[in-house]
Amino acid sequence: MSRILKARRWPNENGINMGNTNIIIANALIHHIGGKALNSELSPDNPETWRALDDLDDLVKVLWKRSKKNDDWYDLTSVLQQEIDGLSKRLKEMTDAKYKNKRKKEVFTR
């Protein structure tokens, strides 16, 4: 959101889309906690990746206890949970692809 320089004030909170805000906060948390382990070094063989996912799962458990249906914490927690589920799905797909490639190599080497 840009600042109006001549007015010398920031936009009020009513002008901010909460859905976008929750996505930005969720991505910032994932980047802060996971760092390279969940970005450039994302791999099922990387123990840092699994440690970061466990830390994020613990954070989500705490946030679910804090949130009540239809409040800001609930919305943020659900967005964070979706992001974690997406990362977990990517890791599962990477593991499955690696396993399939390994099985193909075993079949061809016999």
mmCIF file of N, CA and C in Angstrom:
data_model
loop_
_atom_site.group_PDB
_atom_site.id
_atom_site.type_symbol
_atom_site.label_atom_id
_atom_site.label_comp_id
_atom_site.label_asym_id
_atom_site.label_seq_id
_atom_site.Cartn_x
_atom_site.Cartn_y
_atom_site.Cartn_z
ATOM 1 N N MET A 1 0.843 -1.157 0.000
ATOM 2 C CA MET A 1 0.000 0.000 0.000
ATOM 3 C C MET A 1 0.897 1.230 0.000
ATOM 4 N N SER A 2 0.639 2.144 -0.860
ATOM 5 C CA SER A 2 1.516 3.312 -0.972
ATOM 6 C C SER A 2 1.032 4.444 -0.077
ATOM 7 N N ARG A 3 1.954 5.240 0.307
ATOM 8 C CA ARG A 3 1.671 6.369 1.172
ATOM 9 C C ARG A 3 1.437 7.617 0.326
ATOM 10 N N ILE A 4 0.490 8.421 0.703
ATOM 11 C CA ILE A 4 0.217 9.687 0.022
ATOM 12 C C ILE A 4 1.139 10.733 0.647
ATOM 13 N N LEU A 5 2.145 11.168 -0.116
ATOM 14 C CA LEU A 5 3.172 12.036 0.449
ATOM 15 C C LEU A 5 2.649 13.418 0.818
ATOM 16 N N LYS A 6 1.776 13.983 0.009
ATOM 17 C CA LYS A 6 1.287 15.334 0.301
ATOM 18 C C LYS A 6 0.363 15.341 1.514
ATOM 19 N N ALA A 7 -0.376 14.272 1.722
ATOM 20 C CA ALA A 7 -1.291 14.221 2.865
ATOM 21 C C ALA A 7 -0.546 13.919 4.163
ATOM 22 N N ARG A 8 0.667 13.352 4.045
ATOM 23 C CA ARG A 8 1.496 13.011 5.195
ATOM 24 C C ARG A 8 0.776 12.094 6.183
ATOM 25 N N ARG A 9 0.133 11.081 5.648
ATOM 26 C CA ARG A 9 -0.531 10.094 6.500
ATOM 27 C C ARG A 9 -0.558 8.751 5.783
ATOM 28 N N TRP A 10 -0.689 7.678 6.555
ATOM 29 C CA TRP A 10 -0.784 6.337 6.006
ATOM 30 C C TRP A 10 -2.250 5.973 5.812
ATOM 31 N N PRO A 11 -2.551 5.065 4.895
ATOM 32 C CA PRO A 11 -3.943 4.622 4.746
ATOM 33 C C PRO A 11 -4.414 3.947 6.028
ATOM 34 N N ASN A 12 -5.710 4.071 6.297
ATOM 35 C CA ASN A 12 -6.229 3.461 7.517
ATOM 36 C C ASN A 12 -6.402 1.944 7.336
ATOM 37 N N GLU A 13 -6.692 1.240 8.413
ATOM 38 C CA GLU A 13 -6.795 -0.204 8.383
ATOM 39 C C GLU A 13 -7.976 -0.688 7.549
ATOM 40 N N ASN A 14 -8.978 0.142 7.370
ATOM 41 C CA ASN A 14 -10.154 -0.269 6.602
ATOM 42 C C ASN A 14 -9.819 -0.477 5.128
ATOM 43 N N GLY A 15 -8.749 0.136 4.654
ATOM 44 C CA GLY A 15 -8.381 0.011 3.258
ATOM 45 C C GLY A 15 -7.519 -1.207 2.952
ATOM 46 N N ILE A 16 -7.162 -1.981 3.979
ATOM 47 C CA ILE A 16 -6.299 -3.133 3.789
ATOM 48 C C ILE A 16 -7.147 -4.395 3.679
ATOM 49 N N ASN A 17 -6.875 -5.190 2.670
ATOM 50 C CA ASN A 17 -7.576 -6.455 2.485
ATOM 51 C C ASN A 17 -7.001 -7.474 3.459
ATOM 52 N N MET A 18 -7.808 -7.993 4.377
ATOM 53 C CA MET A 18 -7.323 -8.909 5.407
ATOM 54 C C MET A 18 -6.863 -10.239 4.823
ATOM 55 N N GLY A 19 -7.474 -10.672 3.724
ATOM 56 C CA GLY A 19 -7.035 -11.909 3.081
ATOM 57 C C GLY A 19 -5.605 -11.800 2.599
ATOM 58 N N ASN A 20 -5.279 -10.687 1.959
ATOM 59 C CA ASN A 20 -3.905 -10.463 1.499
ATOM 60 C C ASN A 20 -2.948 -10.323 2.676
ATOM 61 N N THR A 21 -3.398 -9.676 3.716
ATOM 62 C CA THR A 21 -2.567 -9.499 4.894
ATOM 63 C C THR A 21 -2.217 -10.841 5.515
ATOM 64 N N ASN A 22 -3.200 -11.744 5.614
ATOM 65 C CA ASN A 22 -2.950 -13.060 6.195
ATOM 66 C C ASN A 22 -1.965 -13.866 5.351
ATOM 67 N N ILE A 23 -2.062 -13.760 4.046
ATOM 68 C CA ILE A 23 -1.130 -14.470 3.163
ATOM 69 C C ILE A 23 0.284 -13.918 3.340
ATOM 70 N N ILE A 24 0.411 -12.607 3.442
ATOM 71 C CA ILE A 24 1.723 -11.990 3.636
ATOM 72 C C ILE A 24 2.326 -12.421 4.969
ATOM 73 N N ILE A 25 1.519 -12.427 6.022
ATOM 74 C CA ILE A 25 2.017 -12.826 7.344
ATOM 75 C C ILE A 25 2.402 -14.308 7.344
ATOM 76 N N ALA A 26 1.578 -15.157 6.717
ATOM 77 C CA ALA A 26 1.878 -16.597 6.661
ATOM 78 C C ALA A 26 3.179 -16.840 5.905
ATOM 79 N N ASN A 27 3.352 -16.173 4.780
ATOM 80 C CA ASN A 27 4.593 -16.338 4.015
ATOM 81 C C ASN A 27 5.805 -15.824 4.788
ATOM 82 N N ALA A 28 5.629 -14.739 5.532
ATOM 83 C CA ALA A 28 6.741 -14.215 6.329
ATOM 84 C C ALA A 28 7.113 -15.194 7.445
ATOM 85 N N LEU A 29 6.115 -15.802 8.087
ATOM 86 C CA LEU A 29 6.393 -16.786 9.129
ATOM 87 C C LEU A 29 7.105 -18.008 8.560
ATOM 88 N N ILE A 30 6.641 -18.479 7.410
ATOM 89 C CA ILE A 30 7.259 -19.640 6.778
ATOM 90 C C ILE A 30 8.698 -19.323 6.388
ATOM 91 N N HIS A 31 8.919 -18.144 5.850
ATOM 92 C CA HIS A 31 10.273 -17.752 5.467
ATOM 93 C C HIS A 31 11.170 -17.586 6.691
ATOM 94 N N HIS A 32 10.621 -17.005 7.761
ATOM 95 C CA HIS A 32 11.418 -16.783 8.971
ATOM 96 C C HIS A 32 11.767 -18.106 9.656
ATOM 97 N N ILE A 33 10.811 -18.988 9.784
ATOM 98 C CA ILE A 33 11.049 -20.254 10.484
ATOM 99 C C ILE A 33 11.772 -21.252 9.586
ATOM 100 N N GLY A 34 11.334 -21.343 8.324
ATOM 101 C CA GLY A 34 11.910 -22.341 7.427
ATOM 102 C C GLY A 34 13.153 -21.894 6.711
ATOM 103 N N GLY A 35 13.168 -20.650 6.293
ATOM 104 C CA GLY A 35 14.324 -20.124 5.568
ATOM 105 C C GLY A 35 14.628 -20.917 4.308
ATOM 106 N N LYS A 36 15.897 -21.210 4.089
ATOM 107 C CA LYS A 36 16.313 -21.935 2.888
ATOM 108 C C LYS A 36 15.802 -23.371 2.881
ATOM 109 N N ALA A 37 15.575 -23.941 4.059
ATOM 110 C CA ALA A 37 15.135 -25.345 4.137
ATOM 111 C C ALA A 37 13.780 -25.548 3.476
ATOM 112 N N LEU A 38 12.952 -24.514 3.441
ATOM 113 C CA LEU A 38 11.636 -24.630 2.808
ATOM 114 C C LEU A 38 11.562 -23.893 1.480
ATOM 115 N N ASN A 39 12.671 -23.324 1.039
ATOM 116 C CA ASN A 39 12.677 -22.634 -0.250
ATOM 117 C C ASN A 39 13.634 -23.312 -1.214
ATOM 118 N N SER A 40 14.871 -22.881 -1.247
ATOM 119 C CA SER A 40 15.820 -23.394 -2.230
ATOM 120 C C SER A 40 16.327 -24.793 -1.897
ATOM 121 N N GLU A 41 16.354 -25.159 -0.623
ATOM 122 C CA GLU A 41 16.876 -26.463 -0.224
ATOM 123 C C GLU A 41 15.768 -27.449 0.135
ATOM 124 N N LEU A 42 14.567 -27.233 -0.361
ATOM 125 C CA LEU A 42 13.439 -28.112 -0.077
ATOM 126 C C LEU A 42 13.714 -29.493 -0.649
ATOM 127 N N SER A 43 13.824 -30.478 0.225
ATOM 128 C CA SER A 43 14.133 -31.833 -0.195
ATOM 129 C C SER A 43 13.672 -32.799 0.886
ATOM 130 N N PRO A 44 13.167 -33.979 0.490
ATOM 131 C CA PRO A 44 12.779 -34.956 1.507
ATOM 132 C C PRO A 44 13.975 -35.531 2.266
ATOM 133 N N ASP A 45 15.171 -35.382 1.725
ATOM 134 C CA ASP A 45 16.374 -35.886 2.389
ATOM 135 C C ASP A 45 16.989 -34.880 3.354
ATOM 136 N N ASN A 46 16.512 -33.659 3.334
ATOM 137 C CA ASN A 46 17.085 -32.594 4.156
ATOM 138 C C ASN A 46 16.433 -32.602 5.545
ATOM 139 N N PRO A 47 17.185 -32.891 6.612
ATOM 140 C CA PRO A 47 16.590 -32.895 7.951
ATOM 141 C C PRO A 47 16.127 -31.510 8.401
ATOM 142 N N GLU A 48 16.756 -30.458 7.871
ATOM 143 C CA GLU A 48 16.327 -29.096 8.211
ATOM 144 C C GLU A 48 14.914 -28.816 7.700
ATOM 145 N N THR A 49 14.574 -29.389 6.553
ATOM 146 C CA THR A 49 13.231 -29.220 5.998
ATOM 147 C C THR A 49 12.194 -29.815 6.945
ATOM 148 N N TRP A 50 12.457 -31.017 7.419
ATOM 149 C CA TRP A 50 11.504 -31.688 8.317
ATOM 150 C C TRP A 50 11.435 -30.973 9.661
ATOM 151 N N ARG A 51 12.550 -30.460 10.144
ATOM 152 C CA ARG A 51 12.553 -29.719 11.409
ATOM 153 C C ARG A 51 11.733 -28.437 11.275
ATOM 154 N N ALA A 52 11.870 -27.753 10.152
ATOM 155 C CA ALA A 52 11.103 -26.519 9.934
ATOM 156 C C ALA A 52 9.614 -26.817 9.839
ATOM 157 N N LEU A 53 9.255 -27.905 9.149
ATOM 158 C CA LEU A 53 7.834 -28.274 9.067
ATOM 159 C C LEU A 53 7.280 -28.644 10.440
ATOM 160 N N ASP A 54 8.065 -29.336 11.252
ATOM 161 C CA ASP A 54 7.620 -29.661 12.612
ATOM 162 C C ASP A 54 7.422 -28.398 13.442
ATOM 163 N N ASP A 55 8.330 -27.445 13.309
ATOM 164 C CA ASP A 55 8.197 -26.174 14.038
ATOM 165 C C ASP A 55 6.943 -25.425 13.597
ATOM 166 N N LEU A 56 6.685 -25.421 12.296
ATOM 167 C CA LEU A 56 5.487 -24.743 11.797
ATOM 168 C C LEU A 56 4.218 -25.470 12.251
ATOM 169 N N ASP A 57 4.255 -26.792 12.303
ATOM 170 C CA ASP A 57 3.103 -27.540 12.815
ATOM 171 C C ASP A 57 2.834 -27.195 14.276
ATOM 172 N N ASP A 58 3.892 -27.079 15.068
ATOM 173 C CA ASP A 58 3.737 -26.696 16.471
ATOM 174 C C ASP A 58 3.136 -25.297 16.587
ATOM 175 N N LEU A 59 3.597 -24.387 15.744
ATOM 176 C CA LEU A 59 3.049 -23.033 15.744
ATOM 177 C C LEU A 59 1.560 -23.043 15.401
ATOM 178 N N VAL A 60 1.187 -23.837 14.418
ATOM 179 C CA VAL A 60 -0.225 -23.905 14.021
ATOM 180 C C VAL A 60 -1.077 -24.480 15.155
ATOM 181 N N LYS A 61 -0.554 -25.472 15.862
ATOM 182 C CA LYS A 61 -1.303 -26.035 16.998
ATOM 183 C C LYS A 61 -1.568 -24.969 18.056
ATOM 184 N N VAL A 62 -0.562 -24.141 18.334
ATOM 185 C CA VAL A 62 -0.743 -23.068 19.313
ATOM 186 C C VAL A 62 -1.754 -22.041 18.804
ATOM 187 N N LEU A 63 -1.660 -21.694 17.527
ATOM 188 C CA LEU A 63 -2.586 -20.703 16.973
ATOM 189 C C LEU A 63 -4.026 -21.223 16.930
ATOM 190 N N TRP A 64 -4.207 -22.525 16.669
ATOM 191 C CA TRP A 64 -5.569 -23.067 16.677
ATOM 192 C C TRP A 64 -6.186 -22.954 18.062
ATOM 193 N N LYS A 65 -5.384 -23.138 19.111
ATOM 194 C CA LYS A 65 -5.908 -22.999 20.476
ATOM 195 C C LYS A 65 -6.285 -21.557 20.782
ATOM 196 N N ARG A 66 -5.569 -20.618 20.193
ATOM 197 C CA ARG A 66 -5.822 -19.205 20.444
ATOM 198 C C ARG A 66 -7.024 -18.678 19.644
ATOM 199 N N SER A 67 -7.278 -19.300 18.509
ATOM 200 C CA SER A 67 -8.285 -18.742 17.602
ATOM 201 C C SER A 67 -9.697 -19.208 17.949
ATOM 202 N N LYS A 68 -10.639 -18.375 17.578
ATOM 203 C CA LYS A 68 -12.059 -18.696 17.666
ATOM 204 C C LYS A 68 -12.629 -18.537 16.273
ATOM 205 N N LYS A 69 -13.665 -19.300 15.974
ATOM 206 C CA LYS A 69 -14.222 -19.273 14.634
ATOM 207 C C LYS A 69 -14.607 -17.836 14.252
ATOM 208 N N ASN A 70 -14.271 -17.474 13.027
ATOM 209 C CA ASN A 70 -14.600 -16.161 12.439
ATOM 210 C C ASN A 70 -13.893 -14.981 13.103
ATOM 211 N N ASP A 71 -12.664 -15.176 13.565
ATOM 212 C CA ASP A 71 -11.886 -14.030 14.017
ATOM 213 C C ASP A 71 -10.577 -13.981 13.238
ATOM 214 N N ASP A 72 -9.772 -12.966 13.492
ATOM 215 C CA ASP A 72 -8.542 -12.767 12.716
ATOM 216 C C ASP A 72 -7.537 -13.892 12.931
ATOM 217 N N TRP A 73 -7.414 -14.389 14.156
ATOM 218 C CA TRP A 73 -6.482 -15.487 14.423
ATOM 219 C C TRP A 73 -6.880 -16.737 13.656
ATOM 220 N N TYR A 74 -8.187 -16.998 13.580
ATOM 221 C CA TYR A 74 -8.693 -18.179 12.864
ATOM 222 C C TYR A 74 -8.334 -18.091 11.380
ATOM 223 N N ASP A 75 -8.549 -16.924 10.798
ATOM 224 C CA ASP A 75 -8.238 -16.735 9.378
ATOM 225 C C ASP A 75 -6.745 -16.896 9.108
ATOM 226 N N LEU A 76 -5.910 -16.296 9.948
ATOM 227 C CA LEU A 76 -4.468 -16.413 9.779
ATOM 228 C C LEU A 76 -4.014 -17.867 9.947
ATOM 229 N N THR A 77 -4.556 -18.543 10.941
ATOM 230 C CA THR A 77 -4.180 -19.932 11.190
ATOM 231 C C THR A 77 -4.578 -20.829 10.043
ATOM 232 N N SER A 78 -5.747 -20.601 9.472
ATOM 233 C CA SER A 78 -6.187 -21.445 8.354
ATOM 234 C C SER A 78 -5.324 -21.210 7.117
ATOM 235 N N VAL A 79 -4.908 -19.975 6.872
ATOM 236 C CA VAL A 79 -4.017 -19.690 5.744
ATOM 237 C C VAL A 79 -2.658 -20.345 5.975
ATOM 238 N N LEU A 80 -2.138 -20.252 7.187
ATOM 239 C CA LEU A 80 -0.856 -20.871 7.507
ATOM 240 C C LEU A 80 -0.950 -22.393 7.374
ATOM 241 N N GLN A 81 -2.069 -22.975 7.805
ATOM 242 C CA GLN A 81 -2.265 -24.419 7.685
ATOM 243 C C GLN A 81 -2.300 -24.844 6.215
ATOM 244 N N GLN A 82 -2.942 -24.043 5.363
ATOM 245 C CA GLN A 82 -2.977 -24.355 3.932
ATOM 246 C C GLN A 82 -1.583 -24.320 3.321
ATOM 247 N N GLU A 83 -0.780 -23.345 3.710
ATOM 248 C CA GLU A 83 0.586 -23.244 3.190
ATOM 249 C C GLU A 83 1.425 -24.449 3.623
ATOM 250 N N ILE A 84 1.280 -24.862 4.877
ATOM 251 C CA ILE A 84 2.021 -26.015 5.389
ATOM 252 C C ILE A 84 1.572 -27.289 4.682
ATOM 253 N N ASP A 85 0.266 -27.422 4.484
ATOM 254 C CA ASP A 85 -0.251 -28.596 3.766
ATOM 255 C C ASP A 85 0.296 -28.647 2.341
ATOM 256 N N GLY A 86 0.409 -27.494 1.698
ATOM 257 C CA GLY A 86 0.970 -27.436 0.348
ATOM 258 C C GLY A 86 2.432 -27.864 0.322
ATOM 259 N N LEU A 87 3.203 -27.399 1.303
ATOM 260 C CA LEU A 87 4.610 -27.806 1.385
ATOM 261 C C LEU A 87 4.732 -29.304 1.645
ATOM 262 N N SER A 88 3.884 -29.824 2.524
ATOM 263 C CA SER A 88 3.912 -31.260 2.821
ATOM 264 C C SER A 88 3.550 -32.078 1.592
ATOM 265 N N LYS A 89 2.591 -31.591 0.819
ATOM 266 C CA LYS A 89 2.193 -32.295 -0.405
ATOM 267 C C LYS A 89 3.339 -32.303 -1.420
ATOM 268 N N ARG A 90 4.041 -31.162 -1.545
ATOM 269 C CA ARG A 90 5.199 -31.110 -2.453
ATOM 270 C C ARG A 90 6.277 -32.091 -2.040
ATOM 271 N N LEU A 91 6.537 -32.176 -0.735
ATOM 272 C CA LEU A 91 7.542 -33.119 -0.252
ATOM 273 C C LEU A 91 7.121 -34.562 -0.521
ATOM 274 N N LYS A 92 5.842 -34.845 -0.352
ATOM 275 C CA LYS A 92 5.353 -36.199 -0.621
ATOM 276 C C LYS A 92 5.500 -36.537 -2.102
ATOM 277 N N GLU A 93 5.174 -35.588 -2.968
ATOM 278 C CA GLU A 93 5.329 -35.816 -4.402
ATOM 279 C C GLU A 93 6.794 -36.019 -4.768
ATOM 280 N N MET A 94 7.691 -35.250 -4.140
ATOM 281 C CA MET A 94 9.114 -35.412 -4.404
ATOM 282 C C MET A 94 9.599 -36.786 -3.936
ATOM 283 N N THR A 95 9.104 -37.230 -2.797
ATOM 284 C CA THR A 95 9.476 -38.548 -2.274
ATOM 285 C C THR A 95 8.966 -39.640 -3.187
ATOM 286 N N ASP A 96 7.708 -39.524 -3.629
ATOM 287 C CA ASP A 96 7.135 -40.531 -4.528
ATOM 288 C C ASP A 96 7.893 -40.593 -5.850
ATOM 289 N N ALA A 97 8.244 -39.430 -6.393
ATOM 290 C CA ALA A 97 8.984 -39.402 -7.660
ATOM 291 C C ALA A 97 10.363 -40.025 -7.482
ATOM 292 N N LYS A 98 11.007 -39.742 -6.378
ATOM 293 C CA LYS A 98 12.331 -40.313 -6.118
ATOM 294 C C LYS A 98 12.232 -41.830 -5.987
ATOM 295 N N TYR A 99 11.183 -42.309 -5.301
ATOM 296 C CA TYR A 99 11.004 -43.741 -5.110
ATOM 297 C C TYR A 99 10.732 -44.431 -6.450
ATOM 298 N N LYS A 100 9.906 -43.800 -7.286
ATOM 299 C CA LYS A 100 9.609 -44.384 -8.602
ATOM 300 C C LYS A 100 10.868 -44.453 -9.460
ATOM 301 N N ASN A 101 11.672 -43.395 -9.446
ATOM 302 C CA ASN A 101 12.922 -43.401 -10.214
ATOM 303 C C ASN A 101 13.874 -44.477 -9.699
ATOM 304 N N LYS A 102 13.911 -44.653 -8.399
ATOM 305 C CA LYS A 102 14.783 -45.666 -7.814
ATOM 306 C C LYS A 102 14.329 -47.058 -8.236
ATOM 307 N N ARG A 103 13.003 -47.282 -8.250
ATOM 308 C CA ARG A 103 12.472 -48.587 -8.655
ATOM 309 C C ARG A 103 12.746 -48.852 -10.126
ATOM 310 N N LYS A 104 12.632 -47.812 -10.955
ATOM 311 C CA LYS A 104 12.911 -47.985 -12.397
ATOM 312 C C LYS A 104 14.370 -48.371 -12.595
ATOM 313 N N LYS A 105 15.284 -47.744 -11.869
ATOM 314 C CA LYS A 105 16.708 -48.076 -11.997
ATOM 315 C C LYS A 105 16.967 -49.512 -11.565
ATOM 316 N N GLU A 106 16.279 -49.967 -10.506
ATOM 317 C CA GLU A 106 16.462 -51.336 -10.041
ATOM 318 C C GLU A 106 15.977 -52.336 -11.081
ATOM 319 N N VAL A 107 14.873 -52.044 -11.732
ATOM 320 C CA VAL A 107 14.322 -52.947 -12.753
ATOM 321 C C VAL A 107 15.278 -53.039 -13.932
ATOM 322 N N PHE A 108 15.834 -51.894 -14.347
ATOM 323 C CA PHE A 108 16.718 -51.895 -15.517
ATOM 324 C C PHE A 108 18.088 -52.480 -15.223
ATOM 325 N N THR A 109 18.522 -52.505 -13.984
ATOM 326 C CA THR A 109 19.842 -53.020 -13.669
ATOM 327 C C THR A 109 19.846 -54.537 -13.440
ATOM 328 N N ARG A 110 18.702 -55.161 -13.376
ATOM 329 C CA ARG A 110 18.654 -56.620 -13.151
ATOM 330 C C ARG A 110 19.014 -57.396 -14.360
#
